[in-house]
Amino acid sequence: MSAVASNIPADFKEKKDTSDISVDVRSTDADSIKFVDESNVENRRQIGLTSAIFIIFNRIIGTGVFATPSSILGLSGSVGLSLFMWVIGAIIAAAGMQVYIVWGTAVPKNGGEKNYLEYLFRRPKFLITSVFAANGVLLAWAAGNSLVFGEYILRAANVTPGRWTLRLVGFACITFALLVHGSAVKWGLRLQNFLGVLKLIVLVFIIITGFVALGGHMKIEKPNNFTNAFEGTTASASSFCLSLYNVIWSYIGFSNVNYALSEVKDPKRTVRIAGPVAIAVVTVLYLLANIAYFAGASKEEITASGRLVAALLFRNVYGPRAERALSVLVALSALGNVLSVIFSQGRVNQELGREGILPFSKFWGSNRPFNAPLAGLTLHWVVCLIVIFALPPGDAYNFVINVISYPLSIINAVISFGIVWLAFRPNPDWPRQKFFALFASAFFGAANVFLFIVPLTRPPPGGEPYEALPYWTHAVAGWAVFGLGLIYWIVWAKILPRVFGYKLRRVEEVGADGLIRNVFRRVKQE
């Protein structure tokens, strides 16, 4: 596969800072991908440092800290190991943030991992883009938190979440996110920022409630979970891995601004500041929130609470009315995460469309009619609806977490070790990296190798991740997604050109919406 930056014009490469350079090339050699900065598009760079921090913050803090602690405790077996898992997750997230800072400053454009994989894998042509396209398009990132939004908002309304009521409220949640980000980008960002502030307030309130519980001011007997904190610890590697999946899911989002770097003001500086700030704040809030849960409820109550552990804490400390009020706030937190997720995934789909790798690429790559990637957002919306309405309700949330985390672990391992590889075999345009960045990359890569190997082993009795699905479902589904990308590449880039006697050539063109996109042309073989 040709690299994203492998054929940058000479005068473009000589610039020390490429963030303000624009290359307007209407057609290029078919077998290469031009690195094109989009700063010439009017009003394209709308995201400042504050919005970038909240794009990351909103993506990280969705419902994970409210919905996964019970699963993590059940898999860990003890309060002590459960808290330690959140520390491990923070360390892994910090290392991952460094990996994305390296890539974001080296390749500052929309698309995230797609660009980084293309930079590493130049041959066979178009293969890695096809494989990543399957991963980017077919995974329902926003589905899980749409369901959690439904669960909490129905609980606040004193309605039992039934099979169809939960799905319909989840449908309403993700449809609202689609309409906001697909028609009014600035207002969508403002709403995300507002909900980000609200999340901070909710978490701080939960933490304060934990201190109230520690003081013994509760409606129930004080649980004393910290007396023998490591009692009942599980020693299974499979349970440890599944627990770590849940923790890492709660930290996923540190890469979120990398999907929209073409729309960020001063992207290299912003990505260096926004990620570490968001990770540091989130880590402190997560640890204190989990301490609050353990201060206000017994291990048995937390394990049985499912995804409603935050509501359980408020019921035990303040009573049922406070539980309902918190449910509304947690639902709004879930909405903020859905807004953030669909914001980034819509742009991934748009970039894939602009590359010309998808069927009807011009449509998916468009920025019309509202100067927003409405078509790309709609594609992700459709995939999420399939997951929301097709999967068994009890397994849907955990399946979404695991089937997204599994292939993402593979991709993260590849781009992390890719940084180490480039330290020894750098491309001419690759910036020299410091030892800390290389160490963080190696550590993050190794952690992700663990995360995609262990799920293939059978979990111990009681450690199964699903109620109805086999334990290996998400691993097989993850590899199947990559396999579909491979099959698509074989048919589209190899078989069809040979059968019909043409060669794929990729040329750049400027669409009516002002965006430069790559389009594949069929050129007759001579």
XYZ file of C-alpha atoms in Angstrom:
526
model
C 0.000 0.000 0.000
C 1.348 3.421 -0.863
C 2.040 5.558 2.144
C -0.054 8.551 3.013
C 3.034 10.729 3.046
C 5.275 8.818 0.659
C 4.850 11.135 -2.328
C 4.705 14.585 -0.779
C 6.017 17.198 -3.191
C 9.585 18.306 -2.478
C 8.666 21.913 -1.663
C 6.016 20.594 0.723
C 8.483 18.359 2.573
C 10.987 21.157 3.093
C 8.548 23.126 5.237
C 9.148 22.695 8.959
C 5.462 23.023 9.785
C 3.049 21.620 7.229
C -0.108 22.542 9.097
C -0.599 25.759 7.141
C 0.411 24.411 3.724
C -2.178 23.587 1.118
C -1.583 21.453 -1.938
C -4.319 21.702 -4.544
C -3.661 18.899 -6.984
C -6.544 17.854 -9.209
C -4.986 14.618 -10.395
C -2.069 12.467 -9.335
C -0.324 9.295 -10.262
C -2.766 6.455 -9.822
C -0.643 4.270 -7.625
C 0.099 6.789 -4.898
C -1.714 8.713 -2.211
C -0.927 12.392 -1.856
C -0.759 13.943 1.586
C -3.148 16.864 1.237
C -3.714 19.438 3.937
C -7.207 20.934 3.950
C -6.571 24.325 5.547
C -7.617 26.049 2.305
C -11.225 25.000 2.831
C -13.182 27.888 4.307
C -14.271 27.403 7.917
C -12.734 23.923 7.934
C -10.674 24.380 11.109
C -13.355 24.935 13.740
C -11.956 22.914 16.683
C -9.875 24.788 19.254
C -7.971 23.408 22.251
C -10.972 23.463 24.612
C -13.228 21.657 22.141
C -10.445 19.139 21.422
C -10.135 18.348 25.134
C -13.894 17.861 25.413
C -14.001 15.738 22.228
C -11.582 13.370 23.997
C -13.186 13.790 27.406
C -16.698 13.123 26.100
C -15.540 10.049 24.186
C -13.762 8.590 27.220
C -16.433 9.317 29.808
C -19.558 7.823 28.360
C -21.112 5.197 30.575
C -18.077 3.036 31.292
C -17.432 4.422 34.774
C -21.161 4.118 35.535
C -21.898 0.797 33.813
C -18.801 -1.439 33.954
C -17.671 -1.452 37.638
C -20.015 -4.341 38.482
C -18.596 -6.488 35.650
C -15.031 -5.572 36.602
C -15.670 -6.498 40.247
C -17.330 -9.768 39.230
C -14.392 -10.748 37.016
C -11.723 -9.511 39.459
C -13.301 -11.128 42.498
C -12.115 -8.485 44.965
C -12.371 -4.773 45.636
C -8.583 -4.391 45.754
C -7.901 -5.984 42.369
C -10.867 -4.133 40.862
C -9.377 -0.760 41.878
C -5.949 -1.899 40.693
C -7.442 -2.713 37.287
C -8.448 0.949 36.890
C -4.852 1.995 37.617
C -3.571 -0.471 35.001
C -6.110 0.910 32.535
C -4.877 4.450 33.175
C -1.254 3.429 32.535
C -2.205 1.686 29.283
C -4.301 4.681 28.212
C -1.418 7.077 28.917
C 0.913 4.947 26.795
C -1.716 4.784 24.056
C -2.135 8.535 24.172
C 1.576 8.904 23.501
C 1.279 6.606 20.482
C -1.497 8.743 19.035
C 0.412 11.945 19.767
C 3.343 10.587 17.730
C 1.113 9.646 14.801
C -1.049 12.761 15.048
C 1.948 15.098 14.828
C 3.549 13.065 12.028
C 0.367 12.737 9.930
C -1.955 15.612 10.974
C -5.078 14.850 8.928
C -8.528 13.345 9.360
C -8.958 9.584 9.503
C -6.917 8.384 12.475
C -5.613 4.820 12.246
C -6.410 4.547 8.532
C -3.624 6.994 7.734
C -1.171 5.364 10.108
C -1.735 1.881 8.701
C -1.394 3.211 5.155
C 1.875 4.863 6.109
C 3.235 1.536 7.391
C 1.821 -0.844 4.755
C 2.531 0.379 1.238
C 2.130 -2.974 -0.503
C -0.033 -4.663 -1.652
C -1.683 -1.537 -2.976
C -5.048 -0.654 -1.439
C -5.119 -3.768 0.795
C -4.690 -2.127 4.197
C -7.226 0.574 3.344
C -9.781 -2.093 2.388
C -9.162 -4.029 5.611
C -9.427 -0.903 7.730
C -12.529 0.205 5.835
C -14.314 -2.972 6.906
C -13.292 -2.310 10.521
C -14.285 1.361 10.399
C -17.624 0.841 8.683
C -18.936 -2.408 10.176
C -18.337 -1.836 13.921
C -21.171 -0.172 15.838
C -19.187 2.085 18.159
C -22.141 4.191 19.299
C -24.610 1.324 19.830
C -23.568 0.331 23.363
C -23.960 3.719 24.978
C -27.202 4.340 23.084
C -28.595 1.283 24.889
C -27.241 2.457 28.242
C -28.873 5.848 27.634
C -32.156 3.994 27.166
C -31.657 1.875 30.277
C -30.987 4.844 32.555
C -33.634 7.166 31.107
C -36.295 4.450 31.405
C -35.256 3.780 34.982
C -35.577 7.499 35.736
C -39.120 7.345 34.339
C -39.950 4.281 36.498
C -40.403 2.194 33.360
C -38.997 -1.334 33.247
C -36.620 -1.552 30.258
C -38.381 -4.066 28.028
C -36.991 -5.682 24.893
C -38.459 -3.084 22.528
C -38.749 -0.025 24.761
C -34.990 -0.129 25.396
C -34.239 -0.451 21.698
C -36.599 2.346 20.696
C -35.109 4.782 23.220
C -31.623 3.799 22.028
C -32.791 4.459 18.475
C -34.032 7.922 19.482
C -30.703 8.695 21.186
C -28.464 7.841 18.238
C -30.858 9.478 15.753
C -30.702 12.739 17.708
C -26.889 12.581 17.640
C -26.975 12.004 13.872
C -29.230 14.990 13.233
C -27.226 17.382 15.438
C -23.783 16.545 14.041
C -25.068 16.077 10.506
C -26.696 19.491 10.255
C -24.992 21.879 12.715
C -21.341 21.092 13.561
C -20.791 24.140 15.777
C -23.942 23.537 17.785
C -23.049 19.867 18.093
C -19.649 20.797 19.505
C -21.259 23.248 21.920
C -23.667 20.578 23.113
C -20.749 18.153 23.557
C -18.875 20.739 25.614
C -21.946 21.371 27.778
C -22.477 17.654 28.396
C -18.753 17.325 29.133
C -19.099 19.899 31.915
C -22.215 18.080 33.132
C -20.249 14.824 33.315
C -17.656 16.517 35.488
C -20.399 17.740 37.819
C -21.996 14.262 37.980
C -18.700 12.542 38.749
C -17.790 15.111 41.381
C -21.230 14.618 42.969
C -20.700 10.831 42.965
C -17.301 11.313 44.613
C -18.790 13.580 47.276
C -21.496 10.943 47.858
C -18.719 8.401 48.399
C -17.219 10.531 51.159
C -20.701 10.807 52.713
C -20.940 6.999 52.636
C -17.479 6.623 54.150
C -18.712 8.768 57.024
C -21.492 6.253 57.656
C -24.397 8.481 56.597
C -26.381 5.880 54.661
C -29.813 4.273 54.422
C -28.195 0.845 54.828
C -25.487 -0.670 57.002
C -21.978 0.458 56.069
C -20.471 -2.266 53.787
C -16.805 -1.994 54.959
C -15.436 -3.183 51.595
C -11.938 -1.895 52.308
C -11.269 -4.071 55.390
C -10.136 -7.155 53.431
C -9.839 -5.520 50.028
C -8.197 -8.450 48.189
C -10.400 -11.205 49.598
C -11.818 -13.376 46.788
C -9.306 -12.275 44.120
C -9.610 -14.247 40.857
C -6.375 -15.697 39.463
C -7.646 -16.562 35.963
C -5.812 -14.923 33.032
C -9.012 -15.009 30.981
C -11.029 -13.220 33.672
C -8.189 -10.723 34.103
C -8.237 -10.035 30.369
C -12.018 -9.617 30.206
C -11.852 -7.311 33.216
C -9.120 -5.302 31.508
C -11.299 -5.113 28.388
C -14.017 -3.435 30.431
C -11.522 -1.008 31.973
C -9.888 -0.148 28.644
C -13.347 0.324 27.135
C -13.908 2.953 29.809
C -10.706 4.716 28.694
C -11.272 4.374 24.947
C -11.411 7.795 23.376
C -7.922 9.189 23.961
C -7.466 8.955 20.177
C -10.721 10.754 19.384
C -9.305 14.086 18.224
C -6.988 12.266 15.773
C -10.007 11.493 13.595
C -10.622 15.204 12.986
C -7.128 16.773 12.894
C -7.851 18.481 9.576
C -10.503 20.471 11.432
C -8.315 21.346 14.448
C -6.613 24.698 14.879
C -2.832 24.215 15.215
C -3.263 20.403 15.272
C 0.278 19.459 16.320
C 0.222 21.647 19.420
C -3.386 20.771 20.243
C -2.931 16.993 20.123
C 0.107 17.243 22.446
C -1.907 19.126 25.084
C -5.496 17.907 24.790
C -4.858 14.170 25.239
C -2.669 14.235 28.375
C -4.951 16.792 30.067
C -8.045 14.667 29.409
C -6.354 11.412 30.521
C -5.059 12.935 33.776
C -8.454 14.361 34.758
C -10.307 11.176 33.812
C -7.948 8.907 35.789
C -8.427 10.842 39.027
C -12.207 10.944 38.567
C -12.431 7.220 37.751
C -10.488 6.097 40.806
C -12.425 8.335 43.204
C -15.766 7.310 41.654
C -14.980 3.604 42.110
C -13.951 4.212 45.706
C -17.318 5.922 46.154
C -19.178 2.874 44.788
C -17.363 0.531 47.161
C -17.990 2.893 50.061
C -21.750 2.914 49.458
C -22.681 -0.650 48.485
C -21.695 -4.212 49.297
C -19.823 -6.418 46.839
C -22.948 -8.515 46.321
C -25.104 -5.462 45.600
C -22.582 -4.045 43.117
C -22.164 -7.352 41.296
C -25.942 -7.767 41.015
C -26.564 -4.159 39.936
C -25.485 -4.728 36.319
C -25.059 -1.389 34.568
C -26.863 0.587 37.297
C -24.165 0.753 39.971
C -24.153 4.571 40.124
C -27.908 4.593 40.731
C -27.431 1.943 43.433
C -24.998 4.209 45.292
C -27.457 7.096 45.347
C -30.326 4.896 46.493
C -28.258 3.560 49.398
C -27.130 7.012 50.495
C -29.998 9.392 49.609
C -33.018 7.223 48.781
C -35.084 6.364 45.651
C -35.749 9.959 44.514
C -32.048 10.741 44.321
C -31.546 7.486 42.415
C -33.975 8.649 39.729
C -32.341 12.081 39.479
C -28.907 10.514 39.021
C -30.291 8.188 36.351
C -31.242 11.235 34.275
C -27.740 12.700 34.650
C -26.049 9.414 33.714
C -28.338 9.152 30.687
C -27.181 12.623 29.595
C -23.585 11.470 30.075
C -24.311 8.542 27.753
C -25.797 10.968 25.231
C -22.607 13.040 25.360
C -20.572 9.939 24.587
C -22.843 8.970 21.686
C -22.481 12.490 20.277
C -18.699 12.267 20.558
C -18.501 8.775 19.060
C -20.705 9.473 16.060
C -18.806 12.739 15.493
C -15.536 10.863 15.003
C -16.857 7.748 13.255
C -18.718 9.863 10.723
C -15.419 11.466 9.808
C -13.697 8.083 9.497
C -16.414 7.005 7.060
C -16.078 10.311 5.206
C -12.316 9.841 4.811
C -12.863 6.301 3.520
C -15.326 7.744 1.015
C -12.882 10.451 -0.013
C -10.248 7.791 -0.594
C -12.653 6.159 -3.029
C -12.425 2.827 -1.259
C -16.159 2.462 -0.596
C -18.942 1.867 -3.107
C -20.590 5.233 -3.914
C -17.533 6.967 -2.472
C -18.509 10.445 -3.671
C -21.660 10.240 -1.604
C -19.966 8.989 1.587
C -17.132 11.496 1.183
C -19.412 14.490 0.759
C -19.705 17.411 3.150
C -23.100 18.434 1.848
C -25.592 19.929 2.423
C -24.678 21.400 5.842
C -20.843 21.502 5.620
C -20.824 18.367 7.779
C -20.252 14.657 6.986
C -23.967 13.789 7.092
C -23.568 10.807 4.753
C -20.674 9.334 6.754
C -22.612 9.827 9.977
C -25.650 8.126 8.442
C -23.581 5.083 7.493
C -22.497 4.630 11.112
C -26.078 5.232 12.273
C -27.340 2.386 10.068
C -24.724 -0.074 11.390
C -25.574 0.857 14.992
C -29.281 0.308 14.383
C -28.583 -3.194 13.041
C -26.720 -4.057 16.262
C -29.311 -2.403 18.529
C -32.231 -4.293 16.979
C -30.540 -7.614 16.075
C -28.550 -8.687 19.155
C -30.048 -10.314 22.275
C -30.682 -7.430 24.722
C -28.792 -9.053 27.601
C -25.627 -9.572 25.557
C -25.748 -6.510 23.308
C -23.766 -4.112 25.511
C -20.969 -6.561 26.374
C -20.765 -7.770 22.780
C -20.403 -4.195 21.485
C -17.623 -3.527 24.014
C -15.713 -6.683 23.158
C -16.182 -6.780 19.390
C -14.901 -3.204 19.136
C -12.073 -3.675 21.627
C -10.751 -6.851 19.998
C -9.894 -5.576 16.475
C -8.887 -2.229 17.962
C -6.318 -4.108 20.065
C -4.878 -5.621 16.889
C -4.713 -2.238 15.150
C -3.188 -0.567 18.215
C -0.534 -3.269 18.454
C 0.384 -2.773 14.791
C 0.649 1.031 14.878
C 2.533 0.908 18.204
C 5.178 -1.523 16.997
C 5.176 0.444 13.746
C 6.611 3.439 15.633
C 9.368 1.205 17.032
C 10.040 -0.168 13.537
C 10.286 3.330 12.074
C 12.868 4.247 14.711
C 15.227 1.731 13.071
C 13.959 1.932 9.475
C 12.571 5.476 9.142
C 11.051 6.905 5.998
C 12.655 10.168 4.802
C 9.748 12.257 6.101
C 9.377 10.453 9.466
C 10.274 12.678 12.475
C 12.833 11.377 14.953
C 11.202 10.165 18.175
C 12.463 10.385 21.751
C 13.151 7.298 23.874
C 10.041 7.874 26.024
C 7.792 7.729 22.946
C 9.447 4.496 21.791
C 9.126 2.914 25.249
C 5.453 3.914 25.506
C 4.822 2.494 22.025
C 6.458 -0.841 22.860
C 4.520 -1.107 26.129
C 1.196 -0.234 24.502
C 1.869 -2.694 21.696
C 2.663 -5.521 24.137
C -0.467 -4.783 26.199
C -2.620 -5.030 23.090
C -1.021 -8.310 21.992
C -2.108 -9.735 25.356
C -5.607 -8.388 24.814
C -6.141 -10.105 21.473
C -4.546 -13.467 22.328
C -6.066 -14.292 25.733
C -9.760 -14.040 24.649
C -9.187 -17.078 22.452
C -8.767 -19.206 25.611
C -11.744 -20.643 27.485
C -12.738 -18.610 30.573
C -13.221 -20.341 33.945
C -16.731 -21.323 35.126
C -18.625 -18.166 36.031
C -16.312 -15.981 33.952
C -18.215 -16.234 30.678
C -18.671 -12.808 29.059
C -22.164 -13.522 27.661
C -25.497 -14.988 28.716
C -26.418 -16.614 25.394
C -23.435 -16.153 23.046
C -20.266 -18.328 23.082
C -17.225 -16.760 24.823
C -15.263 -16.577 21.562
C -17.965 -14.684 19.625
C -16.280 -11.272 19.714
C -12.846 -12.657 18.761
C -14.251 -14.504 15.754
C -16.340 -11.470 14.798
C -13.265 -9.219 15.026
C -11.197 -11.412 12.715
C -14.218 -11.867 10.434
C -14.437 -8.100 9.960
C -10.807 -8.008 8.823
C -11.498 -11.040 6.616
C -14.385 -9.238 4.924
C -12.010 -6.371 4.152
C -9.557 -8.833 2.599
C -12.288 -10.446 0.486
C -13.491 -7.027 -0.652
C -9.931 -6.118 -1.722
C -9.492 -9.394 -3.657
C -12.743 -8.883 -5.563
C -12.533 -5.118 -6.077
C -8.798 -4.589 -6.662
C -7.758 -7.935 -8.211
C -10.517 -10.062 -9.715
C -12.746 -7.414 -11.301
C -9.863 -5.483 -12.947
C -8.499 -8.730 -14.405
C -11.899 -9.967 -15.622
C -12.916 -6.679 -17.246
C -9.454 -5.622 -18.438
C -8.898 -2.378 -16.556
C -6.471 -0.986 -13.994
C -7.485 0.996 -10.931
C -6.079 4.492 -10.872
C -6.681 6.949 -8.101
C -6.938 10.639 -8.932
C -7.647 13.634 -6.739
C -10.517 15.980 -7.445
C -12.223 18.881 -5.713
C -15.911 18.282 -5.134
C -18.683 20.858 -5.220
C -18.479 21.032 -1.422
C -14.849 22.260 -1.625
C -13.290 19.076 -0.237
C -10.396 17.364 -2.009
C -11.019 13.640 -2.375
C -9.395 10.638 -4.008
C -11.469 8.858 -6.626
C -10.647 5.562 -8.299
C -10.810 5.550 -12.091
C -10.959 2.502 -14.310
C -8.264 2.808 -16.948
C -8.120 0.301 -19.827
C -5.094 -1.973 -19.828
C -2.802 -1.338 -22.784
